[in-house]
Structures are given as C-alpha cells and as structure tokens.
C-alpha positions as CSV (number, residue, x, y, z in Angstrom):
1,X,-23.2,-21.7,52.7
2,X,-26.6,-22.3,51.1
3,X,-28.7,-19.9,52.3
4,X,-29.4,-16.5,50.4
5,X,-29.1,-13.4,51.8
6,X,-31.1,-10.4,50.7
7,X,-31.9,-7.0,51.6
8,X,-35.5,-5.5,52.1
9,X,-36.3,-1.7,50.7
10,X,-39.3,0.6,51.9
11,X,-40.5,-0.2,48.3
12,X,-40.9,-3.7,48.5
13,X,-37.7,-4.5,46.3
14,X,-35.0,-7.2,46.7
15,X,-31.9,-6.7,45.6
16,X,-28.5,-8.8,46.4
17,X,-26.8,-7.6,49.4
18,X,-23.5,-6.7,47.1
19,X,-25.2,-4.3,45.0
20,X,-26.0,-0.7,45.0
21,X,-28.0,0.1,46.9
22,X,-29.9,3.3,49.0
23,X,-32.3,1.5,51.3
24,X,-34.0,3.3,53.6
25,X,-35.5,1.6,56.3
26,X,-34.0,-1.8,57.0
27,X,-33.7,-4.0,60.4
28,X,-30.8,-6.1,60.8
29,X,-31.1,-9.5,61.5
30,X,-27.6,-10.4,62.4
31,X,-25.0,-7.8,63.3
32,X,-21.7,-9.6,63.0
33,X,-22.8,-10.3,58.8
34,X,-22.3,-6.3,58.3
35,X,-19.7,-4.1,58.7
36,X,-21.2,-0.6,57.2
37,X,-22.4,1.5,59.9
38,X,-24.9,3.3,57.7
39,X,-26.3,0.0,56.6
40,X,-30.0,-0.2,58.4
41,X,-31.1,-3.5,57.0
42,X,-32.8,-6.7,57.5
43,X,-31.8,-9.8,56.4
44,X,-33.5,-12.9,56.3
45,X,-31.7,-16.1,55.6
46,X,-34.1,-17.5,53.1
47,X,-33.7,-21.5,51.8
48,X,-35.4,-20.0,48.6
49,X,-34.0,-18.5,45.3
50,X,-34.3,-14.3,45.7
51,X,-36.4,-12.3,43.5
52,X,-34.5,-11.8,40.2
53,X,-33.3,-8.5,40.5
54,X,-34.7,-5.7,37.6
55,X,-31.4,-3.8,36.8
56,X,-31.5,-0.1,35.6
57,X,-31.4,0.0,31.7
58,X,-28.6,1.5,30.4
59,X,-28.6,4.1,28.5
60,X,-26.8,3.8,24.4
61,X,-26.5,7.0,23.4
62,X,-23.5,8.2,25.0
63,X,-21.0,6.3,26.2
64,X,-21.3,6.8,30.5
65,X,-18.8,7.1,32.9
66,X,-19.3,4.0,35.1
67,X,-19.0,4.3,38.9
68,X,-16.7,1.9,40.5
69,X,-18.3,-1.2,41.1
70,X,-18.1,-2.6,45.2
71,X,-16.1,-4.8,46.6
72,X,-17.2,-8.4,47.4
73,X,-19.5,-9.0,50.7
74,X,-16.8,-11.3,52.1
75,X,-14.4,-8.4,51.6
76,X,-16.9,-5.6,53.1
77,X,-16.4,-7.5,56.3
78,X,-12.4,-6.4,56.4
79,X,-12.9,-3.0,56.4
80,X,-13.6,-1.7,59.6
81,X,-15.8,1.6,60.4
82,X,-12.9,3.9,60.5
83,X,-11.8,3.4,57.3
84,X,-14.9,4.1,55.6
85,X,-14.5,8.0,55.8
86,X,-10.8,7.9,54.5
87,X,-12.4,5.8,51.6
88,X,-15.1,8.1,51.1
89,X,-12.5,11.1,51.2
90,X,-10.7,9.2,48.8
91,X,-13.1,9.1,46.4
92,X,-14.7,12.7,46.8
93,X,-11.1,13.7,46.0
94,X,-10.9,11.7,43.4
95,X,-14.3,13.5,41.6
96,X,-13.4,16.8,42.6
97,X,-11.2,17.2,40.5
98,X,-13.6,16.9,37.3
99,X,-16.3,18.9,39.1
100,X,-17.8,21.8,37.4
101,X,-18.6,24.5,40.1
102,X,-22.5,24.4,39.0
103,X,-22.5,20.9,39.1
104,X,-24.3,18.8,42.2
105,X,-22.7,17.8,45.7
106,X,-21.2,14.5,45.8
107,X,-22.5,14.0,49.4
108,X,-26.0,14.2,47.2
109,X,-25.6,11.8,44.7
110,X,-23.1,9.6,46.1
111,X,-23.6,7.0,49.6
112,X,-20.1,6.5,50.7
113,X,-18.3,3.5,49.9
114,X,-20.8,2.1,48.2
115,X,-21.1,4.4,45.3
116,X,-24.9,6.3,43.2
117,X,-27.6,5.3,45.1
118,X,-30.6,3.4,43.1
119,X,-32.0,5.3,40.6
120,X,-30.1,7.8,40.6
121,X,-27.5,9.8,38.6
122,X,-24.0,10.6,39.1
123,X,-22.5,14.6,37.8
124,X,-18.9,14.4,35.8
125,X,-17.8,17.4,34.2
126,X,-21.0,18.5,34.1
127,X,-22.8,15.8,32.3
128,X,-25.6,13.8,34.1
129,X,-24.4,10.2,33.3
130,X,-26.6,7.0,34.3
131,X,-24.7,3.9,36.8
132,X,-23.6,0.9,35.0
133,X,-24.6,-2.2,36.6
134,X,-23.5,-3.0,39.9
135,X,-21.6,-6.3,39.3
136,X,-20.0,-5.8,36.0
137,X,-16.5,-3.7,35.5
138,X,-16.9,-1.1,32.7
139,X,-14.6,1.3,31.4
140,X,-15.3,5.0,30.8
141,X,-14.2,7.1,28.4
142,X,-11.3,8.2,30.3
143,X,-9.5,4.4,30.2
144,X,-10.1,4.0,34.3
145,X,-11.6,0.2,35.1
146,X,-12.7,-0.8,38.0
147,X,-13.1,1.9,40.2
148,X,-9.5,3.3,39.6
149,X,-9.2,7.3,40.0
150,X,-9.8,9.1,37.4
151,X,-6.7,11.1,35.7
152,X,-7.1,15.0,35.9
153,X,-6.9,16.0,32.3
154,X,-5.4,19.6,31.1
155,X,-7.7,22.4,31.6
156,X,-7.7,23.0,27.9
157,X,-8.5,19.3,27.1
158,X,-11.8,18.0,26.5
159,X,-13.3,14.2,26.1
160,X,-13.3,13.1,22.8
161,X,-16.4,11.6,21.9
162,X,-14.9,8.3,20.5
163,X,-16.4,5.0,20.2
164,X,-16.5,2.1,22.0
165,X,-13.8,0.3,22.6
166,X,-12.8,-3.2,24.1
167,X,-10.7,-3.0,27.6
168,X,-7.5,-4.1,25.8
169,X,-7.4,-1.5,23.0
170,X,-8.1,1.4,24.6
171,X,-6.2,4.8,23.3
172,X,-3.7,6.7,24.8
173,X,-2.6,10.0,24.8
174,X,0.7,9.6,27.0
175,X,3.8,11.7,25.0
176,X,5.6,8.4,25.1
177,X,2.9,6.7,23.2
178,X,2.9,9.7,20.8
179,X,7.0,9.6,20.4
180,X,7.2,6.1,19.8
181,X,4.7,6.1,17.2
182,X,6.7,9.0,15.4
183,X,10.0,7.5,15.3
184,X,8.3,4.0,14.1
185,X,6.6,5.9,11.4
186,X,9.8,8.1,10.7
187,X,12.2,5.1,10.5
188,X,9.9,2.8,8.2
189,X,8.5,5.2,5.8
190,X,8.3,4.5,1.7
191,X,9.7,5.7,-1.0
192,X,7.0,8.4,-2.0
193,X,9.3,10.5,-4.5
194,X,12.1,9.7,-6.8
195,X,14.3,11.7,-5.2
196,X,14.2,9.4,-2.0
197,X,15.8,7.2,-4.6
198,X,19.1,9.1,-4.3
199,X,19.3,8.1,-0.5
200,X,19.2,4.8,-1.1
201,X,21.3,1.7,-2.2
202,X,22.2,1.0,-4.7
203,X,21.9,5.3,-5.7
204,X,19.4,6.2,-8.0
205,X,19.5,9.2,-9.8
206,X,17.4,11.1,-13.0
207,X,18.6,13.1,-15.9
208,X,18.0,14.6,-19.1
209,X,17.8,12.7,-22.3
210,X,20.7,14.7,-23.6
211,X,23.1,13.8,-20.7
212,X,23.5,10.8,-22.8
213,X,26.3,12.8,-25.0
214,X,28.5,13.1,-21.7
215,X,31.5,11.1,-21.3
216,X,30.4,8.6,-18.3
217,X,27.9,7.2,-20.3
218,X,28.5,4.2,-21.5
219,X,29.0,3.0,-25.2
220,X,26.0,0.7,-25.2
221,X,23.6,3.0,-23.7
222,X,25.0,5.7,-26.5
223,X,24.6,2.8,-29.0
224,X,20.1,1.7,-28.2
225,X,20.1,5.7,-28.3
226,X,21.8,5.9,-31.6
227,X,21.2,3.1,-33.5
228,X,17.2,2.6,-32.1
229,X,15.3,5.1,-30.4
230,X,16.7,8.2,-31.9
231,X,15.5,7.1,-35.6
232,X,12.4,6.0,-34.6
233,X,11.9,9.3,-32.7
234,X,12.6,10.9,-36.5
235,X,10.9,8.8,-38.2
236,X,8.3,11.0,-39.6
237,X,6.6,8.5,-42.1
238,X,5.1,6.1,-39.0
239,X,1.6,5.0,-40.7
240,X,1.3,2.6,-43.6
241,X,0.3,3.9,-46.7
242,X,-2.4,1.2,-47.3
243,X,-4.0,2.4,-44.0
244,X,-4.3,6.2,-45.5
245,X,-7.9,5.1,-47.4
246,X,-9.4,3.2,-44.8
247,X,-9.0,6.0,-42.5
248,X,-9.6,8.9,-44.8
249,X,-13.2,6.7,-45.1
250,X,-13.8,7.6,-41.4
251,X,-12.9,11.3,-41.4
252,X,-15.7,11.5,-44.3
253,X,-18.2,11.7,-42.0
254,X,-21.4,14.3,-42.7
255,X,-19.3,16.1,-39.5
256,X,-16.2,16.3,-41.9
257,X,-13.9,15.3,-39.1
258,X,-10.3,17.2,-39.6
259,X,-8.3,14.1,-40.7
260,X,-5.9,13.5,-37.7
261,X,-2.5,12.5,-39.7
262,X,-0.4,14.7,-41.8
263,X,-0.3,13.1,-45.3
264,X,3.6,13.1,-45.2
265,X,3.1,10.8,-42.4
266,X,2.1,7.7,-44.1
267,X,4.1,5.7,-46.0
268,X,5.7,3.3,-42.3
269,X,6.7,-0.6,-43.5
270,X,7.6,-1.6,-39.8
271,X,4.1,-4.2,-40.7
272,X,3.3,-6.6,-42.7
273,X,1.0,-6.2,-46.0
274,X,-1.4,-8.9,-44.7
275,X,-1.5,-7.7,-41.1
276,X,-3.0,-4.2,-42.1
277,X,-6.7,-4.9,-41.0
278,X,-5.1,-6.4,-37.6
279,X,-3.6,-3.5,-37.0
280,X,-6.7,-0.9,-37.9
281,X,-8.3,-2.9,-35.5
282,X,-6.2,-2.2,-32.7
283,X,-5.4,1.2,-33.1
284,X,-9.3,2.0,-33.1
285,X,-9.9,-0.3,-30.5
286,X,-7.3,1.5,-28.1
287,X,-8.9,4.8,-28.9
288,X,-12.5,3.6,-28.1
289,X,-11.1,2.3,-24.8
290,X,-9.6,5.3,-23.7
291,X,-12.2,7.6,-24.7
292,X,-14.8,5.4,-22.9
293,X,-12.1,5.4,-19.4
294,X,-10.6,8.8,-19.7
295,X,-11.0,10.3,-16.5
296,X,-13.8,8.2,-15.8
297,X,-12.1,5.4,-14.0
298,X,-9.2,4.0,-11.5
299,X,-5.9,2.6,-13.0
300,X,-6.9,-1.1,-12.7
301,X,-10.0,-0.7,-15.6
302,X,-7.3,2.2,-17.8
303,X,-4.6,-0.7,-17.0
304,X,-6.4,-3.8,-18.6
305,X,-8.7,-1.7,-21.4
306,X,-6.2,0.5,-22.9
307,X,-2.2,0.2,-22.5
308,X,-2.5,-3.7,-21.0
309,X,-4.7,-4.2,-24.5
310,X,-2.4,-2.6,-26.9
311,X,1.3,-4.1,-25.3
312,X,-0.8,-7.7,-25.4
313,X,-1.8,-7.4,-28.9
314,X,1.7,-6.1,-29.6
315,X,3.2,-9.6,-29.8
316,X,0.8,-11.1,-32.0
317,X,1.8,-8.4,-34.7
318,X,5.2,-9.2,-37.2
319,X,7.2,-6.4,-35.4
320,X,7.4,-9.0,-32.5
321,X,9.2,-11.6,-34.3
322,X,12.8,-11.6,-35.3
323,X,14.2,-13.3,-38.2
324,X,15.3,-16.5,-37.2
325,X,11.8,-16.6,-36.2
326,X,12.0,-15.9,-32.5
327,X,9.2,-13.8,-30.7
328,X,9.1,-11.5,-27.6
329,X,6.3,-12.2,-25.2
330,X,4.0,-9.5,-23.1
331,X,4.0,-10.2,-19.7
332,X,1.6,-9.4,-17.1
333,X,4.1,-9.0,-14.1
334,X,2.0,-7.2,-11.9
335,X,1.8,-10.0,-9.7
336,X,5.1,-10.7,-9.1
337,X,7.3,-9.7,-6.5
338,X,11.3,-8.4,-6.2
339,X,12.7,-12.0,-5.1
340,X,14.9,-12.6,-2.7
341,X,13.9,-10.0,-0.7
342,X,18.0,-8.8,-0.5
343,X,18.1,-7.7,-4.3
344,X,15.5,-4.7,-2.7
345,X,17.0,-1.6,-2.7
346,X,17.9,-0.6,1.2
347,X,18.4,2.6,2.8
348,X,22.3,2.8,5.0
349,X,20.7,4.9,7.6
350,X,17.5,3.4,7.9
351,X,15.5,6.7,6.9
352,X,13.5,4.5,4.5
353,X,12.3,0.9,4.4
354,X,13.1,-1.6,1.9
355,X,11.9,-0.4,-1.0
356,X,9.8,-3.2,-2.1
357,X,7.7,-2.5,-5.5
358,X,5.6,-4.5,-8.5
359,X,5.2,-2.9,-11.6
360,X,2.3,-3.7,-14.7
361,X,4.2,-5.2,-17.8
362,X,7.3,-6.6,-19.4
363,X,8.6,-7.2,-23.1
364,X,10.1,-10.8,-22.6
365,X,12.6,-13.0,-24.6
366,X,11.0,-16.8,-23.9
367,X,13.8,-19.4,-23.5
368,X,13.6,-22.3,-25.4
369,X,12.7,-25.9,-23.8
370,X,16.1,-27.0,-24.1
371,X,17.8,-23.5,-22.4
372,X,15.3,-24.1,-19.2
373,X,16.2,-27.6,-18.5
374,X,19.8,-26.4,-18.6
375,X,19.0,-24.2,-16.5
376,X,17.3,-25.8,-13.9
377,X,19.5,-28.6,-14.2
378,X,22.4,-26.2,-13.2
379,X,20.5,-25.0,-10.1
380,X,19.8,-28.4,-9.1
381,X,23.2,-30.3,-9.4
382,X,25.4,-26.9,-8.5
383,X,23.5,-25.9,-5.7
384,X,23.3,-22.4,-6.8
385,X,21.4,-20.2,-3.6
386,X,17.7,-19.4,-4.6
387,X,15.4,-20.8,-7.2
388,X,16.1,-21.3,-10.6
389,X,16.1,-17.6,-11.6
390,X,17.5,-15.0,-14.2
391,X,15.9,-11.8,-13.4
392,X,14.3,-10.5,-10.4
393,X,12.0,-12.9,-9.3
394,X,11.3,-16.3,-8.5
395,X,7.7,-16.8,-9.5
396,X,7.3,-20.2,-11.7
397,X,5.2,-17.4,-14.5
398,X,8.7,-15.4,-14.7
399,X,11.5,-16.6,-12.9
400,X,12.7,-18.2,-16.7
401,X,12.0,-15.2,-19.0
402,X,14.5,-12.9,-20.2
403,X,12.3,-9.6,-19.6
404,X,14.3,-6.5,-21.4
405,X,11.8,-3.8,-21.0
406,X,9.4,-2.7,-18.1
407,X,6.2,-1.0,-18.0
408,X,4.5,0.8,-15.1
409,X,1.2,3.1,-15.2
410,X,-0.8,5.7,-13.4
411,X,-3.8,7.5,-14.2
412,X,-3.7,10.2,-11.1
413,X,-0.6,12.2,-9.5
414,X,1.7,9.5,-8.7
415,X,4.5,8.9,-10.5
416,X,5.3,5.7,-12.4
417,X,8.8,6.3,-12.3
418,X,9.0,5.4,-9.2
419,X,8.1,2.0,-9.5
420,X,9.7,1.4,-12.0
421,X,13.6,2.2,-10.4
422,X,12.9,0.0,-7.7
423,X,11.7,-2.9,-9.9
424,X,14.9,-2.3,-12.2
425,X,17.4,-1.6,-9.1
426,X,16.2,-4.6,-8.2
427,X,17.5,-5.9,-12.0
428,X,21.2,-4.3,-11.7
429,X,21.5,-6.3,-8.2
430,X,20.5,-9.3,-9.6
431,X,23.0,-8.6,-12.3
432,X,25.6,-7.7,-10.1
433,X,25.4,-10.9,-7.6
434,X,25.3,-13.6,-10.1
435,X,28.2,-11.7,-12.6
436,X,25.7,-11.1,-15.7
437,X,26.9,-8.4,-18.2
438,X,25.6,-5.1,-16.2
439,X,26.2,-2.6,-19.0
440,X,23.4,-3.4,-21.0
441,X,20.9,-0.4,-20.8
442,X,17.2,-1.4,-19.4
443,X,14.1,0.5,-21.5
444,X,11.3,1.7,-19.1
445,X,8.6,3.0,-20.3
446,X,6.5,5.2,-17.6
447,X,2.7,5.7,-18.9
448,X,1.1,8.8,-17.7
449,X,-2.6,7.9,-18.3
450,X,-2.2,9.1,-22.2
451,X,1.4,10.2,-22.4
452,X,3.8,7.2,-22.8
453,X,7.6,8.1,-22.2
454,X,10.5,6.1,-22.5
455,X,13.4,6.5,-19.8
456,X,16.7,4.3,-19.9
457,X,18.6,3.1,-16.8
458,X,22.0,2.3,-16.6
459,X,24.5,1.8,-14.0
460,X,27.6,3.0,-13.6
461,X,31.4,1.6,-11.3
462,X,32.1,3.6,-8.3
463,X,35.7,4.0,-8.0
464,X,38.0,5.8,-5.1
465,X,36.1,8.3,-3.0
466,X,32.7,7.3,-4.6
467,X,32.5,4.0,-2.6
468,X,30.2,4.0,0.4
469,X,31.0,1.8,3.0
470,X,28.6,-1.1,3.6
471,X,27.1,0.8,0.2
472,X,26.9,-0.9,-3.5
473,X,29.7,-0.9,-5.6
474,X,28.1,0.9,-8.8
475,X,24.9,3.9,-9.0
476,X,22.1,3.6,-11.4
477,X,20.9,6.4,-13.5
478,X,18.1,7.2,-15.9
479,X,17.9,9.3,-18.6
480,X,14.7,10.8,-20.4
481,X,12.0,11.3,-20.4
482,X,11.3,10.8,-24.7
483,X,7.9,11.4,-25.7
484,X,6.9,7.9,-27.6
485,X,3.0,8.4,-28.5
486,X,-0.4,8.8,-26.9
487,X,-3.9,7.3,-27.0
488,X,-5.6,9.9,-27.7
489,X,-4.8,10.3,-31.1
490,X,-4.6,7.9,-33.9
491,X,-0.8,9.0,-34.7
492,X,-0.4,9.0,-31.4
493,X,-1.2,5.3,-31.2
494,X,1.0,4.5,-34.5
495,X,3.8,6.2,-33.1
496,X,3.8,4.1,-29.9
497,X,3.8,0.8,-32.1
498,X,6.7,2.4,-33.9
499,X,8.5,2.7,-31.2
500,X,8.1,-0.7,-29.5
501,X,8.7,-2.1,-32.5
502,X,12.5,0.1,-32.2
503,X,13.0,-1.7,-28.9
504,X,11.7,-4.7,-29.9
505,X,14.1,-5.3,-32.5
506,X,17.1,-3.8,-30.1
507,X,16.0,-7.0,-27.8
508,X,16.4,-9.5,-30.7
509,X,19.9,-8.2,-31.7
510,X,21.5,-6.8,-29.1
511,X,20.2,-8.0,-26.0
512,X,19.5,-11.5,-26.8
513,X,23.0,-12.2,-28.5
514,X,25.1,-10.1,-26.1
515,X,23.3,-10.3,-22.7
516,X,21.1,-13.3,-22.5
517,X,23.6,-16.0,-24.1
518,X,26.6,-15.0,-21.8
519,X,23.6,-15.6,-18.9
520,X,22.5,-19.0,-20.4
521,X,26.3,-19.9,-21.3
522,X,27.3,-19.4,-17.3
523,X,25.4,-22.3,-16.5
524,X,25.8,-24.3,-19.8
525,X,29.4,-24.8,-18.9
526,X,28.7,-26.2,-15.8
C-alpha cells in the first residue's frame, strides 16, 4: 500500500481510520475507501508517518466492561449500508438487556457499528464504565471477548467484584462446571476421621483396651498385654530412688513447691546406677520444653523440642539395649513415604482416595552389616519385585530397619490416630504380600500434645461370609487407648520412660527372635 490514511476531527486530532471515533465534520476524499454512511470524513493519503495517536487513559480502579473492539478497515468495506442497522439492532439488543430503566439511551452514547464515541462513557447495569482501547480485545467481568453478547444473568444475581483474571482462566458459573467439580471433590476425598477407616481396605476398626479378653484376639496380642504393658501400667514404684534427693533439692525452693511424686513412687531399677544424672537431665529438659511451647506453638517446634527430644535421647539410655548387647534405634520417619504405592490402603467403591500418610517416629531394630548384604543380595540375584525392603518403605534411611513401634503427634484437634492406621495398614500389607509372620501385634503410640497413649493393632483372617470380593483377605483392629505418661509432670515424664522401656524390651525378645529372624531367614535360604 504505503500510503497512510487518517481521519481529520473539528478539533484538530488524528486518529487511525480503524478506531473509535465520533468526528464531526469530515470531507471525503475518496468515496469507494468507505462504506459507513454516517462516516463524513476526509482523508488525505499522506507519504508521512500520522500523528501518534493520545489514547484515553484507562481507568484502574474497577475493572470496566470493554466495548467490542471494530472490525478491520479492509473488513468495513464488506458490509454494505443495509446491514449496518441490523448490526446496530443487534447490539442495542444485546445491551438492553442489562439496562437499568434510569440509565442513558444507547442511541446517546453509542454511534452504530462502531461502538462509544471519543471521550465518552458507555452505561451497564447502571455503572458509568470508561472504553478500553480501540485496537486491543479485553475481557469484562462477565467472560465476553471480543465483542461477543453479553449473557443475561438472573435477576437475583449480581457481578462479583473479582479480580483480574487472564483470558484463559476465567471463572464460570455454568451448573455443569459446579457438578463436575462436586463429584471430583466427592470421589477423591481423604481420610479426615477414623471411622472412614472402616470403609476402607484392608478394614480398620477401634476398640476398647479391654476387648483384648475376647476370644478373637489373638494369643500374642494377649501375650505384649500380659506379659509387658499391663505390669508396667502397675508398676507404681517408676522413679529411682537415687533421684528422690536431687529432686526433693528442687521442691525446696523459698516458694515450697508441693513435691510432684508420691514417696511410694520411687524406688524404679529399669536404669542404670551411673546413668542417673543422664536421665535428670532429660526429664527436666522435656519439662522446660514443653512449658516454654505449650500452647504457644505449631506441631513442627512441640515435635522436635519436646516428644522428638525425649524418644531421641531414649536410645542412648541402658533401657535401649538388650543383653546380648543389641540396641533399638529412634527414627525420624517423617520423611518417608508408604512404598510401593499398592501397600496404601484403597477404598472398593472409590468414596475415598488412597489413603496415603507419613507419620513422626519409629522404635527400630538395626540389622547387622552381614543381615543387609544378605538381604540385598537376595533382591538382586532373586529378582524379588521392589527394592530391597522389609517394612513399608523403600527410602535408603529405612527401607533395612526393623521398625516395631510407631509414633505420630498433634498439638490441635486432629487426631493422630489416624495417621498412624494408615502407616501400619500399610505394615500388615507389606506383611501379608511377602508371607512375614502377620500375628505379631504393632505398638502405636498417639501423642496428644501432653497425653501420650498407647493403642495396639492387630489383624485378624476373614473366613466365609466375611470375605469381600476384590477386598483383603484379613481386617486390622486396634485396641486402647492406655494412658502411658505426660510432659507436664515429672512422674508423668518417668512414667513414659517406663513404659517404652516395657516395649522396648518386648522388641528385643519377642519381636526380634520371632518376627524379624523368620523375615531375614526367608531370604537367607535363598
């Protein structure tokens, strides 16, 4: 082409010949260029650049409902006179139907087919909204672009007053939109309650700590109650007597603090006689921690300063160590993920998703150098499916230790418990798949910000009628909850220790020699 074509106003302005424009006296040079009758312009065919055109500032406060831009000059020229008032019916119609009745005449504000005149405003719903810029598409707040008609909303509805959004993520109210995003939502919830447990697979139920006289129960669940936990629970004398002076010193105080411990309590030989200023040391420790974070802070800070600080310091003390000299290790698992993703327990009618869950710590049996390479060895030549594994994960921290008690905590209204089934579900399935021993009982201790309690899972055959289909062939069930201790007391402290050191000594003797060596001894014989 290479000539420019612009339009003259009255006021001495140039603007493009595409844009908006209300010009009101203008001479036309060449007839057969325009098409719009109302156009009364002169155009010059100028070898020069135009005037760069001042565009109307937009205004930032609210977001405007932009009128629909023109169409190309090389498209005006299709449209022929008598189509220009069904397009300007068209869009009259189009506004009507958002038009208060005190609001201003279209006819006023609008020139037909082109759209608001220069400096002036357009009337929606009643609002006085400022043009967008001639050339560039914007989208209201409605979702039209481009000039396309405006929906008619529901007489009760209203425009929200939403931010900004970019053209490709603008919201919708359809019902289908609405639906879709309810059955998604409906179909892939989590677990938020132990009792969802009981809808999933493998089941999951809770009961009470004195269930564990019934029948169904088995012997070796009966047996860590009996011969553990239940003593321990007794056990009355649970501080050492060479502690009683030390902390009678500290009750001496010019405030006469109420000594905390009952004198028939001391007299506890679970330590050893050249530990005793170790353990002093923790217990006061713990009890400074949590007075300091008590209510004061989220579960990461009560998680690392109080209960992660006493069940890390619990391995270092002689309780930990059996006597053929091995020790249990404290594990920071709350990293490590359920792996594979199959040993997750699943839902049958998809009214939950996978339930998927980490939980804080576990009491661990290490296995020695010569048990690992066996191990991996096994994997290796065998090509057993999965990574060298004997629990529920596959991380290179645990996927080798023998964990035999689990530890989740919360310091608000959720409950720990639920973690914890998942985690230990996640256990039986493990157990179940590779053919370890699945009577033995797991220990779970759930940690109420203060209040520790003790639960044990066990699972159970299904037989006859209590098969699912498509469903696991055995149910886990808990039983609890047994108060253990607090940390907000000093007894409550030693009577925690006490009874870790009851579980500890149940994973030397029973759950090393009759669990973990028929594990290790199905992969020595290969």
């Amino acid at each position: 082409m290479g000539r420019s074509i612009a339009l003259t106003t009255s006021t001495g302005n140039d603007f493009p010949a595409h844009g908006n424009n209300h010009a009101a006296d203008v001479k036309i040079k060449s007839a057969d260029q325009i098409s719009h009758p109302r156009a009364l312009a002169s155009i010059s065919a100028n070898p020069q650049r135009s005037p760069r055109v001042q565009q109307p500032k937009k205004s930032l406060k609210r977001r405007a409902i932009s009128p629909a831009p023109q169409n190309h000059p090389s498209q005006r020229s299709k449209t022929t006179a008598a189509e220009q008032p069904q397009r300007r019916s068209a869009r009259l119609a189009s506004l009507r139907m958002s038009k208060p009745n005190n609001a201003s005449s279209p006819e006023q504000d609008m020139d037909p087919g082109i759209g608001p005149s220069k400096g002036h405003s357009m009337t929606m719903r009643g609002r006085t909204v400022a043009p967008g810029p001639p050339s560039t598409p914007v989208r209201n707040t409605f979702g039209s672009l481009n000039g396309a008609p405006i929906p008619q909303l529901h007489p009760t509805t209203t425009p929200s007053r939403t931010k900004s959004m970019s053209p490709g993520r603008s919201k919708s109210n359809s019902p289908s939109r609405s639906l879709a995003q309810t059955s998604t939502s409906t179909s892939s919830k989590g677990i938020s309650k132990k009792e969802h447990l009981a809808q999933m697979q493998p089941v999951t139920t809770f009961g009470d700590i004195e269930d564990i006289k019934d029948s169904s129960v088995p012997e070796s669940v009966k047996s860590f109650w009996r011969n553990y936990i239940a003593p321990a629970v007794a056990e009355r004398q649970i501080v050492p007597i060479e502690l009683k002076k030390p902390l009678e010193d500290r009750w001496n105080t010019p405030m006469k603090t109420k000594p905390e411990i009952e004198p028939s309590h001391f007299g506890s030989n679970i330590f050893g006689h050249d530990e005793m200023g170790n353990v002093l040391r923790i217990v006061m420790n713990v009890l400074e921690q949590a007075k300091k974070y008590r209510g004061k802070s989220q579960e990461p800070q009560w998680v690392s300063a109080v209960v992660g600080y006493l069940i890390m310091e619990l391995q270092y003390l002689s309780l930990a160590t059996s006597k053929d000299g091995s020790k249990i290790e404290s594990l920071n698992v709350s990293a490590a993920s359920i792996a594979p993703h199959e040993l997750c327990p699943t839902s049958l009618a998809q009214n939950f998703a996978d339930a998927d869950k980490k939980i804080d710590y576990a009491l661990a049996i290490p296995l020695s150098e010569a048990e690992e390479l066996a191990l991996t060895s096994a994997v290796k030549k065998y090509k057993i499916p999965g990574a060298a594994s004997i629990n529920q994960t596959q991380g290179i921290y645990t996927a080798l230790k023998a964990m035999f008690a689990h530890q989740e905590v919360k310091v608000d209204h959720r409950d720990p418990l639920i973690q914890l089934a998942v985690w230990i579900a996640a256990e039986f399935e493990k157990r179940s798949r590779e053919g370890y021993p699945i009577d033995i009982p797991v220990p779970a201790v759930a940690v109420y910000e203060d209040s520790w309690q003790l639960w044990i899972a066990y699972s159970i055959k299904l037989t006859g009628k209590e098969k699912v289909t498509g469903g696991k062939p055995y149910r886990i069930k808990f039983l609890g909850p047994v108060q253990i201790g607090n940390t907000s007391s000093t007894e409550g402290v030693f009577r925690i220790l006490h009874i870790m050191a009851a579980i500890v000594k149940w994973g030397f003797e029973v759950y090393k020699l009759e669990y973990l060596t028929k594990v290790l001894a199905k992969y020595m014989k290969k």
